[in-house]
Every structure is written in C-alpha cells, then in structure tokens.
C-alpha cells in the first residue's frame, strides 16, 4: 500500500504547477510520518536536479517557504531513526544553495550560520556529519566573499575532524567528505587560509604518506585521487 501511495504521490505531483508543487512539498515536509517527509524532499530534489527550469516562474520567496520545514527536520539530527531524512534535507539545502545563493546571499548566510552551529554542537555524527560538512562547503563555494567572516568559526572544527581521521584503517565517508569540503573551500577562498595552512598541509601530508602509495586497492582510489587533487589545488592557488 505504501508503494502504491508513493506512485500516486509522484503522478499527482507531476501534474501540479510550480507554485502548487512547492505548497504541497511544504505540507508534506511537515507531515508526522518520516517516510512521507523523505519522499516529498526526494521529489523536490529531483526537480531541482533534473528540471531546475521548472521553478523559473516562481519568485524566490515562494521557494524559500521550504526553508523553515527543512531547518525543523535538520534539528532532529540526534534522532537515529531520522538519519536518512536529515541527510535528504541537507541535500535539499545544497541544491537550493547552488540554485539561489548567488541571487540572495543574505538568506544563505543565515543558513550557513545554522549549519556551523550544528557542526560545532557535536550532535551530528557519522554519515549525517559527512553531509553537514558537504553542505557547509557548498555554501562557502556559492557565497564566496560572503562566507569569509565565518571562516574562523568553522575551520578549526573542520581541521579537528580531519585530524581525527588520520588513524583510520580505511577511508571513511566522513574523511572523503572532509577532504572534498576543504578542496571546495580553498578553491573558492584561496587567499584567506593563512592561519590554518600549516595544519592543513600537515594533515594532508600525513594522509598522503599513509595511503598515497597504495594504488592497488580500488576502495582507496577515491581518497587517493582527492588527496592528489587537493595537493595540486593548494600548490596552484595559494601563493608561496
């Protein structure tokens, strides 16, 4: 029955106008059944990814009605049964950031502050923490200069996370996410990392030394490739 309901939900939403679609998604995002919330956000994310032009007729404030429900979902981060739902909401923020942050940066600076507080609170763990870090990086990459005042708030925490991963026996999703995030942050704000550059170089060098020579294990290739790209990015963008 649940799968049939999902099919009906998909079919009905495909008939809705952009304005009505957003209202329906907002209503479903406030539903008391987590699966309904998650499915609604997946529909919204698919629209943003595959058909971003669908929302061209909408004003930004119409899309922003989804921000309060998304924040409400993410605030349940410490509830184990909502891990996938929280990750889906964080992905929604990443897509919204890519689409709209350049037009209304002030709105997304507030979201950046929220994500930084979540990161520093320690409530997010495991895969959810990896999603939080990636969302933070996407906000910085899209906000660029608007994110500079926040660097001192989150960079020590990001570096602490990176340091905590140096003793892992294998590459984890969190480690890959932290490396990817640092790569994006340095790529978008290369001239503002002097206070952190020594620690960044140290931790990246340790990780390259640990795994950089082992190219036979296919599971390690993603982290090795990211570390090599990161090393090249530092050498290219940051003045000697």
PDB file of C-alpha atoms in Angstrom:
ATOM      1  CA  UNK A   1       0.000   0.000   0.000  1.00  0.00           C
ATOM      2  CA  UNK A   2       2.832   2.403   0.864  1.00  0.00           C
ATOM      3  CA  UNK A   3       4.482   1.867  -2.547  1.00  0.00           C
ATOM      4  CA  UNK A   4       1.155   2.459  -4.279  1.00  0.00           C
ATOM      5  CA  UNK A   5       0.749   5.686  -2.315  1.00  0.00           C
ATOM      6  CA  UNK A   6       4.223   6.787  -3.448  1.00  0.00           C
ATOM      7  CA  UNK A   7       3.280   6.127  -7.085  1.00  0.00           C
ATOM      8  CA  UNK A   8       0.105   8.179  -6.689  1.00  0.00           C
ATOM      9  CA  UNK A   9       2.090  10.946  -4.981  1.00  0.00           C
ATOM     10  CA  UNK A  10       4.597  11.014  -7.861  1.00  0.00           C
ATOM     11  CA  UNK A  11       1.871  11.063 -10.513  1.00  0.00           C
ATOM     12  CA  UNK A  12      -0.185  13.800  -8.848  1.00  0.00           C
ATOM     13  CA  UNK A  13       2.853  15.985  -8.220  1.00  0.00           C
ATOM     14  CA  UNK A  14       3.820  15.659 -11.886  1.00  0.00           C
ATOM     15  CA  UNK A  15       0.547  17.440 -12.753  1.00  0.00           C
ATOM     16  CA  UNK A  16       0.996  20.352 -10.347  1.00  0.00           C
ATOM     17  CA  UNK A  17       2.029  23.864 -11.297  1.00  0.00           C
ATOM     18  CA  UNK A  18       5.350  25.061  -9.798  1.00  0.00           C
ATOM     19  CA  UNK A  19       3.539  27.229  -7.240  1.00  0.00           C
ATOM     20  CA  UNK A  20       1.233  24.432  -6.107  1.00  0.00           C
ATOM     21  CA  UNK A  21       4.096  21.912  -6.146  1.00  0.00           C
ATOM     22  CA  UNK A  22       6.015  23.996  -3.609  1.00  0.00           C
ATOM     23  CA  UNK A  23       2.977  24.305  -1.339  1.00  0.00           C
ATOM     24  CA  UNK A  24       2.396  20.542  -1.481  1.00  0.00           C
ATOM     25  CA  UNK A  25       6.039  19.781  -0.721  1.00  0.00           C
ATOM     26  CA  UNK A  26       5.944  22.190   2.216  1.00  0.00           C
ATOM     27  CA  UNK A  27       2.831  20.479   3.574  1.00  0.00           C
ATOM     28  CA  UNK A  28       4.357  17.017   3.195  1.00  0.00           C
ATOM     29  CA  UNK A  29       7.622  18.173   4.774  1.00  0.00           C
ATOM     30  CA  UNK A  30       5.586  18.949   7.904  1.00  0.00           C
ATOM     31  CA  UNK A  31       3.917  15.520   7.896  1.00  0.00           C
ATOM     32  CA  UNK A  32       4.216  13.392  11.020  1.00  0.00           C
ATOM     33  CA  UNK A  33       5.320  10.297   9.035  1.00  0.00           C
ATOM     34  CA  UNK A  34       9.053  10.383   8.296  1.00  0.00           C
ATOM     35  CA  UNK A  35       8.765   8.331   5.093  1.00  0.00           C
ATOM     36  CA  UNK A  36       6.300  10.850   3.666  1.00  0.00           C
ATOM     37  CA  UNK A  37       8.668  13.712   4.529  1.00  0.00           C
ATOM     38  CA  UNK A  38      11.614  11.945   2.938  1.00  0.00           C
ATOM     39  CA  UNK A  39       9.714  11.058  -0.217  1.00  0.00           C
ATOM     40  CA  UNK A  40       8.484  14.642  -0.608  1.00  0.00           C
ATOM     41  CA  UNK A  41      12.022  16.004  -0.277  1.00  0.00           C
ATOM     42  CA  UNK A  42      13.270  13.442  -2.799  1.00  0.00           C
ATOM     43  CA  UNK A  43      10.657  14.689  -5.282  1.00  0.00           C
ATOM     44  CA  UNK A  44      11.756  18.271  -4.672  1.00  0.00           C
ATOM     45  CA  UNK A  45      15.436  17.358  -5.032  1.00  0.00           C
ATOM     46  CA  UNK A  46      14.787  15.517  -8.287  1.00  0.00           C
ATOM     47  CA  UNK A  47      13.010  18.576  -9.677  1.00  0.00           C
ATOM     48  CA  UNK A  48      15.906  20.849  -8.710  1.00  0.00           C
ATOM     49  CA  UNK A  49      18.490  18.467 -10.157  1.00  0.00           C
ATOM     50  CA  UNK A  50      16.818  17.389 -13.375  1.00  0.00           C
ATOM     51  CA  UNK A  51      14.415  20.240 -14.193  1.00  0.00           C
ATOM     52  CA  UNK A  52      15.593  23.455 -12.468  1.00  0.00           C
ATOM     53  CA  UNK A  53      13.770  25.478 -15.133  1.00  0.00           C
ATOM     54  CA  UNK A  54      10.508  24.158 -13.621  1.00  0.00           C
ATOM     55  CA  UNK A  55      10.775  26.872 -10.945  1.00  0.00           C
ATOM     56  CA  UNK A  56      11.534  29.773 -13.318  1.00  0.00           C
ATOM     57  CA  UNK A  57       8.010  31.158 -12.910  1.00  0.00           C
ATOM     58  CA  UNK A  58       8.321  31.202  -9.113  1.00  0.00           C
ATOM     59  CA  UNK A  59       9.605  34.109  -7.075  1.00  0.00           C
ATOM     60  CA  UNK A  60      12.437  33.343  -4.668  1.00  0.00           C
ATOM     61  CA  UNK A  61      10.201  33.911  -1.636  1.00  0.00           C
ATOM     62  CA  UNK A  62       7.898  31.134  -2.884  1.00  0.00           C
ATOM     63  CA  UNK A  63      10.805  28.664  -2.893  1.00  0.00           C
ATOM     64  CA  UNK A  64      12.035  29.942   0.470  1.00  0.00           C
ATOM     65  CA  UNK A  65       8.833  28.748   2.178  1.00  0.00           C
ATOM     66  CA  UNK A  66      10.584  25.363   2.308  1.00  0.00           C
ATOM     67  CA  UNK A  67      13.454  26.661   4.451  1.00  0.00           C
ATOM     68  CA  UNK A  68      11.643  26.550   7.853  1.00  0.00           C
ATOM     69  CA  UNK A  69      10.467  22.918   7.369  1.00  0.00           C
ATOM     70  CA  UNK A  70      13.970  21.904   6.239  1.00  0.00           C
ATOM     71  CA  UNK A  71      15.536  23.541   9.290  1.00  0.00           C
ATOM     72  CA  UNK A  72      12.981  21.818  11.508  1.00  0.00           C
ATOM     73  CA  UNK A  73      13.899  18.419  10.031  1.00  0.00           C
ATOM     74  CA  UNK A  74      17.643  19.009  10.387  1.00  0.00           C
ATOM     75  CA  UNK A  75      17.198  19.989  14.030  1.00  0.00           C
ATOM     76  CA  UNK A  76      16.178  16.356  14.707  1.00  0.00           C
ATOM     77  CA  UNK A  77      19.747  15.327  13.804  1.00  0.00           C
ATOM     78  CA  UNK A  78      20.360  13.420  17.042  1.00  0.00           C
ATOM     79  CA  UNK A  79      17.441  11.031  16.481  1.00  0.00           C
ATOM     80  CA  UNK A  80      18.774   7.799  14.999  1.00  0.00           C
ATOM     81  CA  UNK A  81      15.578   6.870  13.145  1.00  0.00           C
ATOM     82  CA  UNK A  82      15.723  10.135  11.164  1.00  0.00           C
ATOM     83  CA  UNK A  83      19.280   9.884   9.835  1.00  0.00           C
ATOM     84  CA  UNK A  84      18.318   9.397   6.161  1.00  0.00           C
ATOM     85  CA  UNK A  85      15.646  12.105   6.394  1.00  0.00           C
ATOM     86  CA  UNK A  86      18.155  14.615   7.802  1.00  0.00           C
ATOM     87  CA  UNK A  87      20.663  13.763   5.062  1.00  0.00           C
ATOM     88  CA  UNK A  88      17.947  14.296   2.439  1.00  0.00           C
ATOM     89  CA  UNK A  89      17.106  17.710   3.924  1.00  0.00           C
ATOM     90  CA  UNK A  90      20.786  18.689   3.921  1.00  0.00           C
ATOM     91  CA  UNK A  91      20.985  17.680   0.258  1.00  0.00           C
ATOM     92  CA  UNK A  92      17.971  19.910  -0.413  1.00  0.00           C
ATOM     93  CA  UNK A  93      19.877  22.831   1.108  1.00  0.00           C
ATOM     94  CA  UNK A  94      22.882  22.037  -1.081  1.00  0.00           C
ATOM     95  CA  UNK A  95      20.720  22.153  -4.216  1.00  0.00           C
ATOM     96  CA  UNK A  96      18.972  25.340  -3.104  1.00  0.00           C
ATOM     97  CA  UNK A  97      22.363  26.897  -2.405  1.00  0.00           C
ATOM     98  CA  UNK A  98      23.648  26.040  -5.877  1.00  0.00           C
ATOM     99  CA  UNK A  99      20.499  27.454  -7.466  1.00  0.00           C
ATOM    100  CA  UNK A 100      19.805  30.606  -5.437  1.00  0.00           C
ATOM    101  CA  UNK A 101      22.695  31.629  -3.175  1.00  0.00           C
ATOM    102  CA  UNK A 102      24.188  33.936  -5.787  1.00  0.00           C
ATOM    103  CA  UNK A 103      20.922  35.877  -6.074  1.00  0.00           C
ATOM    104  CA  UNK A 104      20.061  36.305  -2.381  1.00  0.00           C
ATOM    105  CA  UNK A 105      23.241  35.721  -0.363  1.00  0.00           C
ATOM    106  CA  UNK A 106      21.846  37.223   2.863  1.00  0.00           C
ATOM    107  CA  UNK A 107      19.332  34.370   3.195  1.00  0.00           C
ATOM    108  CA  UNK A 108      22.019  31.743   2.756  1.00  0.00           C
ATOM    109  CA  UNK A 109      24.439  33.417   5.164  1.00  0.00           C
ATOM    110  CA  UNK A 110      21.817  32.735   7.847  1.00  0.00           C
ATOM    111  CA  UNK A 111      21.665  29.100   6.732  1.00  0.00           C
ATOM    112  CA  UNK A 112      25.470  28.969   6.864  1.00  0.00           C
ATOM    113  CA  UNK A 113      25.357  30.197  10.473  1.00  0.00           C
ATOM    114  CA  UNK A 114      22.831  27.459  11.278  1.00  0.00           C
ATOM    115  CA  UNK A 115      24.999  24.739   9.674  1.00  0.00           C
ATOM    116  CA  UNK A 116      28.104  25.986  11.516  1.00  0.00           C
ATOM    117  CA  UNK A 117      26.262  25.805  14.857  1.00  0.00           C
ATOM    118  CA  UNK A 118      25.136  22.277  14.002  1.00  0.00           C
ATOM    119  CA  UNK A 119      28.692  21.272  13.098  1.00  0.00           C
ATOM    120  CA  UNK A 120      30.138  22.676  16.312  1.00  0.00           C
ATOM    121  CA  UNK A 121      27.383  21.251  18.525  1.00  0.00           C
ATOM    122  CA  UNK A 122      28.648  17.700  18.081  1.00  0.00           C
ATOM    123  CA  UNK A 123      25.086  16.393  17.620  1.00  0.00           C
ATOM    124  CA  UNK A 124      25.748  15.267  14.050  1.00  0.00           C
ATOM    125  CA  UNK A 125      27.668  12.003  13.791  1.00  0.00           C
ATOM    126  CA  UNK A 126      28.724   9.503  11.138  1.00  0.00           C
ATOM    127  CA  UNK A 127      27.111   9.866   7.716  1.00  0.00           C
ATOM    128  CA  UNK A 128      24.983  12.810   8.853  1.00  0.00           C
ATOM    129  CA  UNK A 129      28.145  14.670   9.900  1.00  0.00           C
ATOM    130  CA  UNK A 130      29.605  13.950   6.452  1.00  0.00           C
ATOM    131  CA  UNK A 131      26.505  15.540   4.874  1.00  0.00           C
ATOM    132  CA  UNK A 132      26.752  18.563   7.184  1.00  0.00           C
ATOM    133  CA  UNK A 133      30.371  19.118   6.142  1.00  0.00           C
ATOM    134  CA  UNK A 134      29.492  18.860   2.438  1.00  0.00           C
ATOM    135  CA  UNK A 135      26.587  21.281   2.868  1.00  0.00           C
ATOM    136  CA  UNK A 136      28.913  23.742   4.600  1.00  0.00           C
ATOM    137  CA  UNK A 137      31.386  23.528   1.723  1.00  0.00           C
ATOM    138  CA  UNK A 138      28.669  24.111  -0.872  1.00  0.00           C
ATOM    139  CA  UNK A 139      27.503  27.214   0.999  1.00  0.00           C
ATOM    140  CA  UNK A 140      31.061  28.581   1.113  1.00  0.00           C
ATOM    141  CA  UNK A 141      31.654  27.811  -2.563  1.00  0.00           C
ATOM    142  CA  UNK A 142      28.482  29.636  -3.632  1.00  0.00           C
ATOM    143  CA  UNK A 143      28.609  32.527  -1.139  1.00  0.00           C
ATOM    144  CA  UNK A 144      32.343  33.124  -1.666  1.00  0.00           C
ATOM    145  CA  UNK A 145      33.177  36.551  -0.185  1.00  0.00           C
ATOM    146  CA  UNK A 146      30.041  36.495   1.973  1.00  0.00           C
ATOM    147  CA  UNK A 147      31.426  33.409   3.756  1.00  0.00           C
ATOM    148  CA  UNK A 148      34.779  34.974   4.710  1.00  0.00           C
ATOM    149  CA  UNK A 149      33.627  36.299   8.140  1.00  0.00           C
ATOM    150  CA  UNK A 150      32.580  32.747   9.082  1.00  0.00           C
ATOM    151  CA  UNK A 151      35.927  31.054   8.306  1.00  0.00           C
ATOM    152  CA  UNK A 152      37.268  31.447  11.832  1.00  0.00           C
ATOM    153  CA  UNK A 153      34.071  29.888  13.210  1.00  0.00           C
ATOM    154  CA  UNK A 154      34.237  26.570  11.365  1.00  0.00           C
ATOM    155  CA  UNK A 155      37.788  25.979  10.075  1.00  0.00           C
ATOM    156  CA  UNK A 156      39.185  24.814  13.465  1.00  0.00           C
ATOM    157  CA  UNK A 157      36.340  22.275  13.700  1.00  0.00           C
ATOM    158  CA  UNK A 158      36.946  21.044  10.133  1.00  0.00           C
ATOM    159  CA  UNK A 159      40.656  20.626  10.876  1.00  0.00           C
ATOM    160  CA  UNK A 160      39.854  18.792  14.107  1.00  0.00           C
ATOM    161  CA  UNK A 161      37.679  16.393  12.108  1.00  0.00           C
ATOM    162  CA  UNK A 162      40.470  15.889   9.599  1.00  0.00           C
ATOM    163  CA  UNK A 163      42.959  15.157  12.362  1.00  0.00           C
ATOM    164  CA  UNK A 164      40.581  12.660  13.972  1.00  0.00           C
ATOM    165  CA  UNK A 165      40.553  10.640  10.736  1.00  0.00           C
ATOM    166  CA  UNK A 166      44.322  10.188  10.395  1.00  0.00           C
ATOM    167  CA  UNK A 167      44.329   6.915  12.379  1.00  0.00           C
ATOM    168  CA  UNK A 168      41.546   5.248  10.403  1.00  0.00           C
ATOM    169  CA  UNK A 169      42.476   1.890   8.878  1.00  0.00           C
ATOM    170  CA  UNK A 170      40.464   2.626   5.755  1.00  0.00           C
ATOM    171  CA  UNK A 171      38.980   5.666   4.097  1.00  0.00           C
ATOM    172  CA  UNK A 172      35.597   6.591   5.549  1.00  0.00           C
ATOM    173  CA  UNK A 173      32.740   8.608   4.100  1.00  0.00           C
ATOM    174  CA  UNK A 174      33.484  11.324   6.667  1.00  0.00           C
ATOM    175  CA  UNK A 175      37.150  11.533   5.622  1.00  0.00           C
ATOM    176  CA  UNK A 176      36.265  11.770   1.929  1.00  0.00           C
ATOM    177  CA  UNK A 177      33.656  14.424   2.741  1.00  0.00           C
ATOM    178  CA  UNK A 178      36.104  16.499   4.797  1.00  0.00           C
ATOM    179  CA  UNK A 179      38.752  16.358   2.046  1.00  0.00           C
ATOM    180  CA  UNK A 180      36.149  17.256  -0.591  1.00  0.00           C
ATOM    181  CA  UNK A 181      34.889  20.134   1.543  1.00  0.00           C
ATOM    182  CA  UNK A 182      38.340  21.555   2.198  1.00  0.00           C
ATOM    183  CA  UNK A 183      39.047  21.325  -1.522  1.00  0.00           C
ATOM    184  CA  UNK A 184      35.917  23.353  -2.301  1.00  0.00           C
ATOM    185  CA  UNK A 185      36.564  25.901   0.427  1.00  0.00           C
ATOM    186  CA  UNK A 186      40.156  26.506  -0.685  1.00  0.00           C
ATOM    187  CA  UNK A 187      39.087  26.638  -4.310  1.00  0.00           C
ATOM    188  CA  UNK A 188      36.525  29.365  -3.568  1.00  0.00           C
ATOM    189  CA  UNK A 189      38.519  31.339  -0.928  1.00  0.00           C
ATOM    190  CA  UNK A 190      42.210  30.581  -1.608  1.00  0.00           C
ATOM    191  CA  UNK A 191      43.682  33.767  -0.118  1.00  0.00           C
ATOM    192  CA  UNK A 192      42.119  33.552   3.340  1.00  0.00           C
ATOM    193  CA  UNK A 193      43.634  30.402   4.820  1.00  0.00           C
ATOM    194  CA  UNK A 194      46.943  31.638   6.197  1.00  0.00           C
ATOM    195  CA  UNK A 195      46.027  30.942   9.856  1.00  0.00           C
ATOM    196  CA  UNK A 196      45.171  27.323   9.003  1.00  0.00           C
ATOM    197  CA  UNK A 197      47.584  26.499   6.185  1.00  0.00           C
ATOM    198  CA  UNK A 198      50.244  24.845   8.361  1.00  0.00           C
ATOM    199  CA  UNK A 199      47.722  22.427   9.916  1.00  0.00           C
ATOM    200  CA  UNK A 200      46.098  21.748   6.545  1.00  0.00           C
ATOM    201  CA  UNK A 201      49.444  20.868   4.976  1.00  0.00           C
ATOM    202  CA  UNK A 202      50.403  18.697   7.940  1.00  0.00           C
ATOM    203  CA  UNK A 203      47.199  16.635   7.954  1.00  0.00           C
ATOM    204  CA  UNK A 204      47.058  16.255   4.171  1.00  0.00           C
ATOM    205  CA  UNK A 205      50.735  15.221   4.098  1.00  0.00           C
ATOM    206  CA  UNK A 206      50.108  12.575   6.767  1.00  0.00           C
ATOM    207  CA  UNK A 207      47.182  11.164   4.802  1.00  0.00           C
ATOM    208  CA  UNK A 208      49.102  11.156   1.515  1.00  0.00           C
ATOM    209  CA  UNK A 209      52.005   9.393   3.221  1.00  0.00           C
ATOM    210  CA  UNK A 210      49.637   6.825   4.679  1.00  0.00           C
ATOM    211  CA  UNK A 211      47.651   5.990   1.560  1.00  0.00           C
ATOM    212  CA  UNK A 212      49.241   7.726  -1.402  1.00  0.00           C
ATOM    213  CA  UNK A 213      51.497   4.809  -2.338  1.00  0.00           C
ATOM    214  CA  UNK A 214      48.761   2.129  -2.287  1.00  0.00           C
ATOM    215  CA  UNK A 215      47.114   2.359  -5.712  1.00  0.00           C
ATOM    216  CA  UNK A 216      46.166  -1.334  -5.938  1.00  0.00           C
ATOM    217  CA  UNK A 217      43.193  -1.215  -3.576  1.00  0.00           C
ATOM    218  CA  UNK A 218      40.134   0.055  -5.521  1.00  0.00           C
ATOM    219  CA  UNK A 219      38.471   1.104  -2.253  1.00  0.00           C
ATOM    220  CA  UNK A 220      41.275   3.598  -1.609  1.00  0.00           C
ATOM    221  CA  UNK A 221      41.329   5.133  -5.092  1.00  0.00           C
ATOM    222  CA  UNK A 222      38.670   7.799  -4.346  1.00  0.00           C
ATOM    223  CA  UNK A 223      40.552   9.161  -1.329  1.00  0.00           C
ATOM    224  CA  UNK A 224      43.936   8.955  -3.107  1.00  0.00           C
ATOM    225  CA  UNK A 225      42.577  10.870  -6.100  1.00  0.00           C
ATOM    226  CA  UNK A 226      41.012  13.506  -3.856  1.00  0.00           C
ATOM    227  CA  UNK A 227      44.220  13.947  -1.861  1.00  0.00           C
ATOM    228  CA  UNK A 228      46.286  14.365  -5.026  1.00  0.00           C
ATOM    229  CA  UNK A 229      43.809  16.904  -6.433  1.00  0.00           C
ATOM    230  CA  UNK A 230      43.834  18.726  -3.096  1.00  0.00           C
ATOM    231  CA  UNK A 231      47.633  18.875  -3.079  1.00  0.00           C
ATOM    232  CA  UNK A 232      47.643  20.275  -6.603  1.00  0.00           C
ATOM    233  CA  UNK A 233      44.967  22.824  -5.737  1.00  0.00           C
ATOM    234  CA  UNK A 234      46.977  24.144  -2.774  1.00  0.00           C
ATOM    235  CA  UNK A 235      50.103  24.428  -4.905  1.00  0.00           C
ATOM    236  CA  UNK A 236      48.266  26.180  -7.722  1.00  0.00           C
ATOM    237  CA  UNK A 237      46.033  28.659  -5.881  1.00  0.00           C
ATOM    238  CA  UNK A 238      47.923  29.666  -2.729  1.00  0.00           C
ATOM    239  CA  UNK A 239      50.916  31.991  -3.249  1.00  0.00           C
ATOM    240  CA  UNK A 240      54.250  30.727  -1.931  1.00  0.00           C
TER     241      UNK A 240
END
